[in-house]
Short mmCIF file of C-alpha atoms and ligand atoms in Angstrom, two decimals:
data_model
loop_
_atom_site.label_atom_id
_atom_site.label_comp_id
_atom_site.label_asym_id
_atom_site.label_seq_id
_atom_site.Cartn_x
_atom_site.Cartn_y
_atom_site.Cartn_z
CA MET A 1 18.84 103.98 97.16
CA SER A 2 21.03 102.54 94.49
CA GLU A 3 20.44 98.80 94.25
CA GLN A 4 21.80 99.02 90.70
CA HIS A 5 25.14 100.14 92.01
CA LEU A 6 25.42 97.02 94.10
CA ARG A 7 25.74 94.97 90.92
CA HIS A 8 29.12 96.58 90.31
CA LEU A 9 30.47 95.16 93.55
CA PRO A 10 32.78 92.16 92.97
CA SER A 11 31.89 88.82 94.59
CA VAL A 12 34.07 87.13 97.23
CA ASP A 13 35.10 84.53 94.65
CA GLN A 14 36.05 87.14 92.08
CA MET A 15 38.19 88.84 94.68
CA LEU A 16 39.80 85.55 95.67
CA ARG A 17 40.85 85.07 92.02
CA ARG A 18 42.39 88.55 91.81
CA ALA A 19 46.03 88.17 90.80
CA GLY A 20 47.26 91.00 93.02
CA LEU A 21 45.88 89.23 96.10
CA ALA A 22 47.38 85.78 95.46
CA GLU A 23 50.38 86.29 97.72
CA LEU A 24 48.34 87.85 100.52
CA ILE A 25 45.78 85.01 100.38
CA ARG A 26 48.52 82.41 100.47
CA ARG A 27 50.01 83.99 103.57
CA ALA A 28 46.78 84.70 105.40
CA GLY A 29 45.13 81.39 104.50
CA ARG A 30 42.16 81.05 102.16
CA GLU A 31 39.52 80.82 104.89
CA THR A 32 40.81 83.91 106.68
CA ALA A 33 40.95 85.85 103.41
CA ARG A 34 37.44 84.71 102.49
CA GLU A 35 36.14 85.77 105.89
CA GLY A 36 37.85 89.15 105.59
CA LEU A 37 36.51 89.69 102.09
CA ARG A 38 32.97 88.89 103.19
CA GLU A 39 33.19 91.58 105.83
CA VAL A 40 34.87 94.13 103.58
CA LEU A 41 32.32 93.59 100.79
CA SER A 42 29.33 93.82 103.10
CA GLU A 43 30.81 97.04 104.48
CA LEU A 44 31.04 98.42 100.92
CA ARG A 45 27.51 97.16 100.17
CA ARG A 46 26.15 99.10 103.15
CA GLU A 47 27.96 102.22 102.02
CA LEU A 48 26.66 101.89 98.42
CA ARG A 49 23.11 101.52 99.71
CA GLY A 50 23.50 104.83 101.43
CA VAL A 51 24.55 106.57 98.21
CA ASN A 52 22.05 108.83 96.48
CA GLY A 53 20.39 106.94 93.58
CA THR A 54 21.14 109.72 91.12
CA ALA A 55 24.89 109.53 91.74
CA PRO A 56 26.94 108.10 88.86
CA ALA A 57 27.49 104.31 88.97
CA PRO A 58 30.77 103.38 90.65
CA ASP A 59 33.51 101.94 88.50
CA PRO A 60 33.72 98.15 89.19
CA GLU A 61 37.50 98.24 88.97
CA ARG A 62 37.68 101.07 91.52
CA LEU A 63 35.38 99.10 93.84
CA ALA A 64 37.59 96.01 93.58
CA ASP A 65 40.66 98.14 94.30
CA GLU A 66 38.95 99.60 97.35
CA ALA A 67 37.98 96.11 98.58
CA GLU A 68 41.57 95.00 98.15
CA ARG A 69 42.89 98.02 100.04
CA ARG A 70 40.50 97.37 102.94
CA LEU A 71 41.35 93.66 103.06
CA ARG A 72 45.06 94.49 103.24
CA ALA A 73 44.49 96.99 106.04
CA ARG A 74 42.31 94.52 107.92
CA LEU A 75 44.84 91.69 107.72
CA ALA A 76 47.72 94.00 108.60
CA ARG A 77 45.90 95.14 111.76
CA ARG A 78 45.44 91.52 112.68
CA ASP A 79 49.14 90.74 112.14
CA GLN A 80 50.16 93.51 114.51
CA ALA A 81 47.79 92.63 117.32
CA LEU A 82 49.61 92.04 120.59
CA THR A 83 47.36 89.12 121.53
CA ARG A 84 48.09 87.62 118.14
CA ARG A 85 46.89 84.30 116.84
CA VAL A 86 49.74 81.78 116.58
CA VAL A 87 50.15 78.34 115.04
CA ASN A 88 50.71 75.90 117.91
CA ALA A 89 53.05 73.24 116.53
CA THR A 90 54.22 72.16 120.00
CA GLY A 91 51.80 69.24 120.37
CA VAL A 92 50.84 70.58 123.81
CA VAL A 93 47.06 70.52 123.48
CA LEU A 94 46.08 72.75 126.43
CA HIS A 95 49.06 75.11 126.31
CA THR A 96 48.44 77.64 129.09
CA ASN A 97 50.82 80.21 127.55
CA LEU A 98 49.02 79.90 124.22
CA GLY A 99 45.49 80.35 125.59
CA ARG A 100 44.56 76.72 126.37
CA ALA A 101 41.54 75.25 124.56
CA PRO A 102 40.64 76.63 121.11
CA LEU A 103 36.89 77.11 120.89
CA SER A 104 34.41 75.16 118.78
CA ARG A 105 32.67 76.70 115.77
CA ALA A 106 29.43 76.73 117.75
CA ALA A 107 31.10 78.59 120.63
CA LEU A 108 32.57 81.12 118.18
CA ALA A 109 29.19 81.68 116.56
CA ALA A 110 27.63 82.19 119.99
CA ILE A 111 30.29 84.75 120.93
CA THR A 112 29.95 86.65 117.66
CA GLU A 113 26.18 86.76 118.09
CA VAL A 114 26.27 88.42 121.51
CA ALA A 115 29.53 90.38 121.27
CA ALA A 116 28.40 93.04 118.81
CA ASP A 117 24.95 93.53 120.28
CA TYR A 118 22.92 93.33 123.49
CA CYS A 119 21.91 90.01 125.01
CA ALA A 120 19.75 88.58 127.79
CA LEU A 121 22.68 88.27 130.20
CA GLU A 122 20.87 89.36 133.34
CA TYR A 123 17.39 89.75 131.98
CA ASP A 124 14.34 87.54 132.46
CA LEU A 125 12.70 87.51 129.03
CA GLY A 126 9.54 85.84 130.37
CA ALA A 127 8.91 88.40 133.08
CA GLY A 128 10.38 91.36 131.22
CA ARG A 129 12.61 92.49 134.06
CA ARG A 130 15.99 92.08 135.65
CA GLY A 131 17.05 88.46 136.01
CA GLN A 132 20.00 86.63 137.44
CA ARG A 133 23.23 86.48 135.44
CA GLY A 134 23.68 83.07 133.86
CA ALA A 135 20.45 81.65 135.26
CA GLY A 136 19.73 79.83 132.00
CA LEU A 137 23.10 78.12 131.84
CA GLU A 138 22.86 77.15 135.51
CA ALA A 139 19.54 75.41 134.85
CA VAL A 140 21.19 73.50 131.97
CA LEU A 141 24.06 72.45 134.26
CA ARG A 142 21.70 71.32 137.04
CA ARG A 143 19.87 69.05 134.62
CA MET A 144 23.02 67.81 132.95
CA PHE A 145 24.75 66.83 136.20
CA ASN A 146 21.64 66.09 138.20
CA CYS A 147 22.81 68.42 140.97
CA GLU A 148 21.01 71.04 143.07
CA ALA A 149 22.90 74.17 142.06
CA ALA A 150 25.52 75.64 139.76
CA ALA A 151 27.53 78.85 139.49
CA VAL A 152 29.98 80.21 136.93
CA VAL A 153 32.90 82.53 137.70
CA ASN A 154 35.97 83.84 135.90
CA ASN A 155 38.22 80.78 136.31
CA CYS A 156 38.77 77.79 138.58
CA ALA A 157 41.23 79.68 140.81
CA ALA A 158 38.47 82.23 141.46
CA ALA A 159 36.00 79.42 142.16
CA VAL A 160 38.30 77.88 144.79
CA LEU A 161 39.02 81.22 146.48
CA LEU A 162 35.34 82.09 146.54
CA VAL A 163 34.20 78.77 148.01
CA LEU A 164 36.86 78.76 150.72
CA ASN A 165 36.19 82.38 151.63
CA THR A 166 32.44 81.77 151.79
CA LEU A 167 32.48 78.52 153.72
CA ALA A 168 35.63 78.68 155.81
CA GLU A 169 36.62 82.30 156.59
CA GLY A 170 37.79 82.47 160.19
CA GLY A 171 37.81 78.67 160.51
CA GLU A 172 39.90 75.71 159.40
CA VAL A 173 40.21 73.85 156.11
CA ILE A 174 41.54 70.30 156.28
CA VAL A 175 43.81 69.25 153.40
CA SER A 176 46.03 66.22 152.88
CA ARG A 177 49.77 67.01 152.71
CA GLY A 178 49.77 65.09 149.42
CA GLU A 179 47.47 67.72 147.94
CA LEU A 180 49.22 70.96 148.93
CA ILE A 181 49.84 71.65 145.31
CA GLU A 182 51.07 74.51 143.20
CA ILE A 183 49.27 74.75 139.86
CA GLY A 184 51.64 77.33 138.42
CA GLY A 185 51.30 81.07 138.07
CA SER A 186 51.47 81.34 141.90
CA PHE A 187 48.28 79.36 142.56
CA ARG A 188 49.32 77.40 145.63
CA ILE A 189 46.71 75.74 147.81
CA PRO A 190 48.20 76.96 151.15
CA GLU A 191 48.36 80.55 149.87
CA VAL A 192 44.85 80.48 148.45
CA ILE A 193 43.55 79.21 151.79
CA ALA A 194 45.39 82.03 153.57
CA LYS A 195 43.93 84.60 151.16
CA SER A 196 40.44 83.19 151.73
CA GLY A 197 40.75 84.11 155.40
CA ALA A 198 40.74 80.48 156.52
CA ARG A 199 43.45 78.50 158.30
CA LEU A 200 45.07 75.45 156.76
CA ARG A 201 45.01 72.24 158.80
CA GLU A 202 47.40 69.78 157.12
CA VAL A 203 46.89 66.07 157.64
CA GLY A 204 48.78 62.90 156.70
CA THR A 205 52.04 62.85 154.80
CA THR A 206 53.07 63.60 151.24
CA ASN A 207 52.56 60.05 150.06
CA ARG A 208 50.02 58.60 152.50
CA THR A 209 46.94 60.10 154.07
CA ARG A 210 44.31 57.89 155.67
CA LEU A 211 40.70 58.46 156.58
CA ALA A 212 41.66 58.39 160.27
CA ASP A 213 44.03 61.34 159.69
CA TYR A 214 41.10 63.44 158.55
CA GLU A 215 38.86 62.25 161.38
CA ARG A 216 41.42 63.09 164.04
CA ALA A 217 41.86 66.62 162.66
CA ILE A 218 38.18 67.55 162.83
CA THR A 219 37.40 70.03 165.62
CA ALA A 220 34.83 72.71 166.33
CA GLU A 221 37.00 75.01 164.19
CA THR A 222 36.71 72.89 161.04
CA ARG A 223 34.62 74.40 158.27
CA VAL A 224 35.53 72.46 155.13
CA ILE A 225 37.36 69.34 154.02
CA LEU A 226 39.17 70.15 150.77
CA ARG A 227 40.22 67.55 148.27
CA ALA A 228 42.46 68.99 145.55
CA HIS A 229 43.27 67.13 142.37
CA PRO A 230 47.08 66.93 142.05
CA SER A 231 46.70 68.02 138.45
CA ASN A 232 50.24 68.45 137.25
CA TYR A 233 52.14 65.80 139.16
CA ARG A 234 51.74 62.25 140.42
CA ILE A 235 52.99 60.50 143.52
CA VAL A 236 53.70 56.91 142.60
CA GLY A 237 54.79 53.94 144.67
CA PHE A 238 53.93 53.60 148.35
CA THR A 239 50.86 55.82 148.40
CA GLU A 240 47.45 55.96 149.96
CA ARG A 241 44.56 58.38 149.62
CA PRO A 242 41.01 57.75 150.83
CA ALA A 243 38.44 57.04 148.14
CA PRO A 244 36.26 60.12 147.51
CA ALA A 245 33.13 58.29 148.70
CA ASP A 246 34.77 57.36 152.02
CA LEU A 247 35.93 60.91 152.60
CA ALA A 248 32.44 62.16 151.74
CA ARG A 249 31.01 59.82 154.40
CA VAL A 250 33.38 61.19 157.06
CA ALA A 251 32.49 64.76 156.09
CA ALA A 252 28.77 63.98 156.23
CA THR A 253 29.10 62.30 159.63
CA HIS A 254 30.50 65.55 161.00
CA SER A 255 28.10 67.74 159.00
CA LEU A 256 31.01 69.25 157.12
CA PRO A 257 31.06 70.09 153.41
CA LEU A 258 33.51 68.17 151.22
CA PHE A 259 34.82 70.55 148.57
CA GLU A 260 36.59 68.98 145.62
CA ASP A 261 38.86 71.09 143.41
CA LEU A 262 38.97 68.98 140.25
CA GLY A 263 41.03 71.40 138.19
CA SER A 264 40.63 70.02 134.72
CA GLY A 265 36.93 69.33 134.65
CA CYS A 266 36.85 66.28 132.49
CA LEU A 267 33.27 65.37 131.58
CA ILE A 268 33.79 62.15 129.70
CA ASP A 269 36.13 59.24 130.34
CA LEU A 270 39.20 59.88 128.19
CA SER A 271 41.16 56.74 129.09
CA ALA A 272 40.44 55.16 125.69
CA TRP A 273 42.50 57.95 124.13
CA GLY A 274 45.40 57.45 126.53
CA VAL A 275 44.38 60.20 128.97
CA GLY A 276 43.78 58.21 132.14
CA GLY A 277 43.63 59.14 135.81
CA GLU A 278 41.36 62.16 135.36
CA PRO A 279 38.25 61.79 137.54
CA THR A 280 35.11 62.99 135.75
CA VAL A 281 32.89 65.69 137.22
CA GLY A 282 30.02 63.20 137.35
CA GLN A 283 32.09 60.70 139.34
CA ALA A 284 33.08 63.33 141.89
CA LEU A 285 29.47 64.38 142.42
CA GLU A 286 28.27 60.80 142.62
CA ALA A 287 30.93 59.98 145.21
CA GLY A 288 29.31 62.60 147.45
CA ALA A 289 31.32 65.82 147.09
CA SER A 290 29.20 68.70 148.43
CA VAL A 291 30.67 71.15 145.91
CA VAL A 292 33.04 70.60 142.98
CA ALA A 293 35.04 73.23 141.09
CA PHE A 294 36.61 72.89 137.64
CA SER A 295 38.04 74.94 134.77
CA GLY A 296 36.27 75.81 131.53
CA ASP A 297 39.34 75.84 129.31
CA LYS A 298 41.18 72.67 130.28
CA LEU A 299 39.85 69.22 129.37
CA LEU A 300 36.33 70.64 129.08
CA GLY A 301 37.50 72.37 125.89
CA GLY A 302 35.68 75.68 126.35
CA PRO A 303 36.42 79.30 127.33
CA GLN A 304 38.29 80.37 130.48
CA ALA A 305 35.82 79.94 133.33
CA GLY A 306 35.40 78.38 136.74
CA ILE A 307 32.35 76.19 137.25
CA LEU A 308 30.86 75.24 140.60
CA LEU A 309 28.31 72.45 141.02
CA GLY A 310 26.76 71.00 144.16
CA ARG A 311 24.48 71.61 147.09
CA ALA A 312 21.99 74.47 146.81
CA ASP A 313 22.53 75.79 150.36
CA LEU A 314 26.31 76.04 149.90
CA ILE A 315 26.28 77.47 146.38
CA GLY A 316 23.55 79.89 147.46
CA ARG A 317 25.90 81.25 150.12
CA VAL A 318 28.73 81.44 147.58
CA LYS A 319 26.55 83.51 145.25
CA SER A 320 25.68 86.04 147.90
CA ASN A 321 29.33 86.59 148.79
CA PRO A 322 30.33 90.16 147.76
CA LEU A 323 33.45 88.65 146.13
CA MET A 324 31.15 87.01 143.56
CA ARG A 325 30.78 90.37 141.83
CA ALA A 326 34.56 90.75 141.57
CA LEU A 327 35.01 87.26 140.15
CA ARG A 328 32.03 86.97 137.83
CA ALA A 329 32.25 85.93 134.17
CA ASP A 330 31.24 88.12 131.22
CA LYS A 331 28.66 87.63 128.47
CA LEU A 332 31.17 86.15 126.02
CA THR A 333 32.08 83.45 128.52
CA PHE A 334 28.46 82.53 129.16
CA ALA A 335 27.76 82.35 125.41
CA ALA A 336 30.78 80.16 124.69
CA LEU A 337 30.22 77.91 127.72
CA GLU A 338 26.61 77.29 126.78
CA ALA A 339 27.69 76.19 123.28
CA THR A 340 30.48 74.03 124.73
CA PHE A 341 28.16 72.19 127.12
CA GLY A 342 25.72 71.91 124.21
CA ALA A 343 28.30 69.80 122.35
CA TYR A 344 28.41 67.38 125.31
CA ALA A 345 24.62 67.30 125.65
CA GLY A 346 24.35 66.47 121.95
CA GLY A 347 27.00 63.74 122.19
CA ARG A 348 29.19 65.64 119.71
CA ALA A 349 31.96 66.84 122.04
CA ALA A 350 34.73 64.63 120.64
CA GLU A 351 34.15 65.90 117.11
CA GLU A 352 33.14 69.51 117.75
CA LEU A 353 35.58 70.63 120.43
CA PRO A 354 39.03 71.17 118.90
CA ALA A 355 40.89 70.25 122.11
CA LEU A 356 39.10 66.91 122.39
CA ALA A 357 39.51 66.21 118.66
CA ALA A 358 43.25 66.85 119.05
CA LEU A 359 43.49 64.50 122.05
CA ARG A 360 41.54 61.82 120.22
CA ALA A 361 43.66 61.88 117.03
CA THR A 362 45.54 58.61 116.69
CA LYS A 363 49.17 58.23 115.80
CA ALA A 364 48.12 56.70 112.46
CA GLU A 365 46.03 59.76 111.60
CA ILE A 366 48.80 62.16 112.55
CA THR A 367 51.36 60.12 110.61
CA ALA A 368 49.21 60.27 107.47
CA ARG A 369 48.90 64.05 107.80
CA ALA A 370 52.63 64.40 108.51
CA ARG A 371 53.55 62.34 105.40
CA ALA A 372 51.35 64.47 103.16
CA PHE A 373 52.75 67.61 104.79
CA LEU A 374 56.30 66.44 104.22
CA ARG A 375 55.76 66.01 100.47
CA ARG A 376 54.45 69.56 100.18
CA ALA A 377 57.07 71.02 102.51
CA ARG A 378 59.90 69.51 100.45
CA ARG A 379 58.51 71.26 97.38
CA VAL A 380 58.15 74.72 98.93
CA ALA A 381 61.13 74.73 101.31
CA GLY A 382 63.95 73.20 99.33
CA GLY A 383 66.65 74.64 101.59
CA LEU A 384 65.43 72.67 104.64
CA ARG A 385 65.55 68.95 105.36
CA PHE A 386 62.49 67.19 106.77
CA GLU A 387 62.19 63.88 108.52
CA LEU A 388 59.49 62.04 110.46
CA ILE A 389 60.33 60.79 113.93
CA ASP A 390 58.35 59.06 116.69
CA GLY A 391 57.45 61.16 119.70
CA HIS A 392 54.81 62.13 122.21
CA SER A 393 52.28 64.91 122.50
CA VAL A 394 51.31 66.32 125.88
CA VAL A 395 47.89 67.18 127.30
CA GLY A 396 49.14 70.36 129.05
CA GLY A 397 47.18 72.79 131.19
CA GLY A 398 48.37 70.91 134.23
CA SER A 399 46.23 67.92 133.27
CA ALA A 400 47.12 64.24 133.10
CA PRO A 401 50.89 64.69 133.48
CA GLN A 402 51.56 61.02 132.86
CA ALA A 403 49.55 60.75 129.66
CA GLU A 404 51.88 60.21 126.73
CA LEU A 405 50.03 60.49 123.49
CA PRO A 406 52.02 58.76 120.75
CA THR A 407 52.56 61.01 117.76
CA THR A 408 54.74 61.48 114.69
CA LEU A 409 56.89 64.58 114.79
CA ILE A 410 58.25 66.45 111.80
CA SER A 411 61.88 67.33 112.36
CA VAL A 412 63.30 70.30 110.47
CA THR A 413 67.01 70.87 109.91
CA GLY A 414 68.80 73.47 107.85
CA ALA A 415 72.08 73.38 105.98
CA ARG A 416 73.32 76.46 107.82
CA LEU A 417 70.59 77.31 110.29
CA GLY A 418 70.65 75.64 113.70
CA ALA A 419 67.53 74.49 115.56
CA ALA A 420 67.43 77.61 117.75
CA GLU A 421 67.64 79.90 114.72
CA ILE A 422 64.88 78.05 112.85
CA GLU A 423 62.75 78.20 115.99
CA ARG A 424 63.34 81.95 116.25
CA ARG A 425 62.52 82.56 112.59
CA LEU A 426 59.33 80.52 112.83
CA ARG A 427 58.28 82.74 115.74
CA GLY A 428 58.90 85.78 113.54
CA GLN A 429 56.50 84.68 110.80
CA THR A 430 52.94 85.87 110.23
CA PRO A 431 51.24 84.25 112.01
CA PRO A 432 54.03 83.22 114.39
CA VAL A 433 54.67 79.47 114.56
CA ILE A 434 55.55 78.00 117.96
CA ALA A 435 57.58 74.78 117.73
CA ARG A 436 59.66 72.66 120.11
CA ILE A 437 63.33 71.78 120.27
CA VAL A 438 63.99 68.17 121.26
CA ASP A 439 67.54 66.77 121.40
CA GLU A 440 68.80 69.86 119.59
CA ARG A 441 66.40 69.30 116.74
CA LEU A 442 63.49 71.50 115.82
CA VAL A 443 60.30 69.43 115.82
CA MET A 444 56.69 70.17 114.96
CA ASP A 445 53.64 68.14 115.98
CA LEU A 446 50.59 68.41 113.71
CA ARG A 447 48.29 67.19 116.53
CA THR A 448 47.70 70.79 117.59
CA VAL A 449 47.76 72.35 114.11
CA SER A 450 44.46 73.00 112.33
CA ARG A 451 44.04 72.46 108.58
CA GLU A 452 44.29 76.21 108.10
CA GLY A 453 47.34 76.24 110.35
CA GLU A 454 49.01 73.63 108.12
CA GLN A 455 48.84 76.05 105.18
CA GLU A 456 50.35 78.79 107.28
CA LEU A 457 53.04 76.44 108.53
CA LEU A 458 53.93 75.56 104.94
CA ALA A 459 54.09 79.23 103.99
CA ALA A 460 56.34 79.93 106.99
CA LEU A 461 58.69 77.06 106.14
CA GLY A 462 58.70 78.16 102.51
CA GLU A 463 59.79 81.62 103.60
CA ILE A 464 62.62 80.30 105.79
CA GLY A 465 63.56 77.52 103.37
CA SER A 466 63.92 79.78 100.35
CA ARG A 467 66.31 82.03 102.28
CA GLU A 468 68.24 79.01 103.47
CA GLY A 469 68.51 77.87 99.82
CA GLU A 470 70.00 81.23 98.76
CA GLN A 471 73.53 82.02 100.02
C1 PLP B 1 44.23 74.43 136.80
C2 PLP B 1 43.79 74.24 138.17
C3 PLP B 1 43.27 75.31 138.91
C4 PLP B 1 43.19 76.70 138.34
O1 PLP B 1 42.28 76.73 137.28
P1 PLP B 1 42.18 78.04 136.36
O2 PLP B 1 40.94 77.79 135.56
O3 PLP B 1 43.41 78.08 135.54
O4 PLP B 1 42.05 79.21 137.25
C5 PLP B 1 42.84 75.08 140.20
N1 PLP B 1 42.92 73.86 140.75
C6 PLP B 1 43.42 72.80 140.08
C7 PLP B 1 43.48 71.47 140.76
C8 PLP B 1 43.86 72.94 138.76
O5 PLP B 1 44.34 71.91 138.08
#
């Protein structure tokens, strides 16, 4: 043991003040550097504890050098990762190509806790034997939504496939022609129905489907009535679609399950923030849907997952489907989902979940941030010109396509560099910055940029701007 030796180890703050690290800290961001230093120093602390007590005391300067070397290596590994963190300056809050919802601090802590160790994933701690995967979270969901049963799978597409395969294989699924949607990435309702082993029975027309259309289509072959949320598009004008409660009544009259694919899985009414037209999960259940499916990483603001809620008999059958094993979620998902639903249960969702906080930000708040950013950007990136312009952010993730969230965009122009070249160079920074080009101008929206991301954005612009200033 050599507790004495530990005194020679520098502190995180001493390391942060080290002159040789200034540039690295600026580029990586202070919080990231602090986090990295904490880990590097605790690694060194463990190693020193293992050293024989009679060994000579380590040289403090050598220890600091070693900590610096390890921090550099750690950050370099991170920069080269293929699934690399990026700064999302697009203003698209649930950007599917950029991993949709960023997780809350509580979700991150929950993931870290279970990732590096074992956890009670499928273990009944009371009985001391094998339990059911996710049983705890399912109980939370049943209470929260006042429903009979819940199940969690890998994503909403998996949830839809699984339900249709379980309830309708070999039979017919009735769907309105106005809901034969494609979500993107080849998820098309008709194809998913075909893959589930069921047959599609289309009713109504693209813009109008009435209750009577559904009623006429019901035969002995019918297994399920499916209602799919047209997530990423809207039919406006001369339209008609039965109210969910009316459709639920028709389904119940014929002893058929009504399955509602909600897609986004919005838990709270977001219309006050300008995100209207998204039915909440609670509303769908109250209207009488037998089973609802929704995503974990869209408007819910959590990890990628598919959540099923509804009748115990139906969800019980879904869970005993052999496909369940192929589509199940892992321990990290369960940990992060539990923390995400915890934010809703505690009434803290709008503050704690980054996606909701980004949606809620007002134009005035974003403008104030953009003004302050502009002053700093002009100092560090003299070769570029900055300007504030009015614009709109987008919800993304195939949710609320009509929602236009007013924002203030930062436009960036160069003396020599065109918009496409600035965009390309931003993508080449560490971390890469993803921006948009609107009307041949490069624009950035701070709605989707964290405070740490702002620092990185400044560093990236400084890098490009100083080159632009040269010649
Ligand atoms: C997004 C969406 C899906 C697919 O959800 P994933 O979680 O991405 O698999 C399915 N149905 C609807 C209506 C959607 O909007």
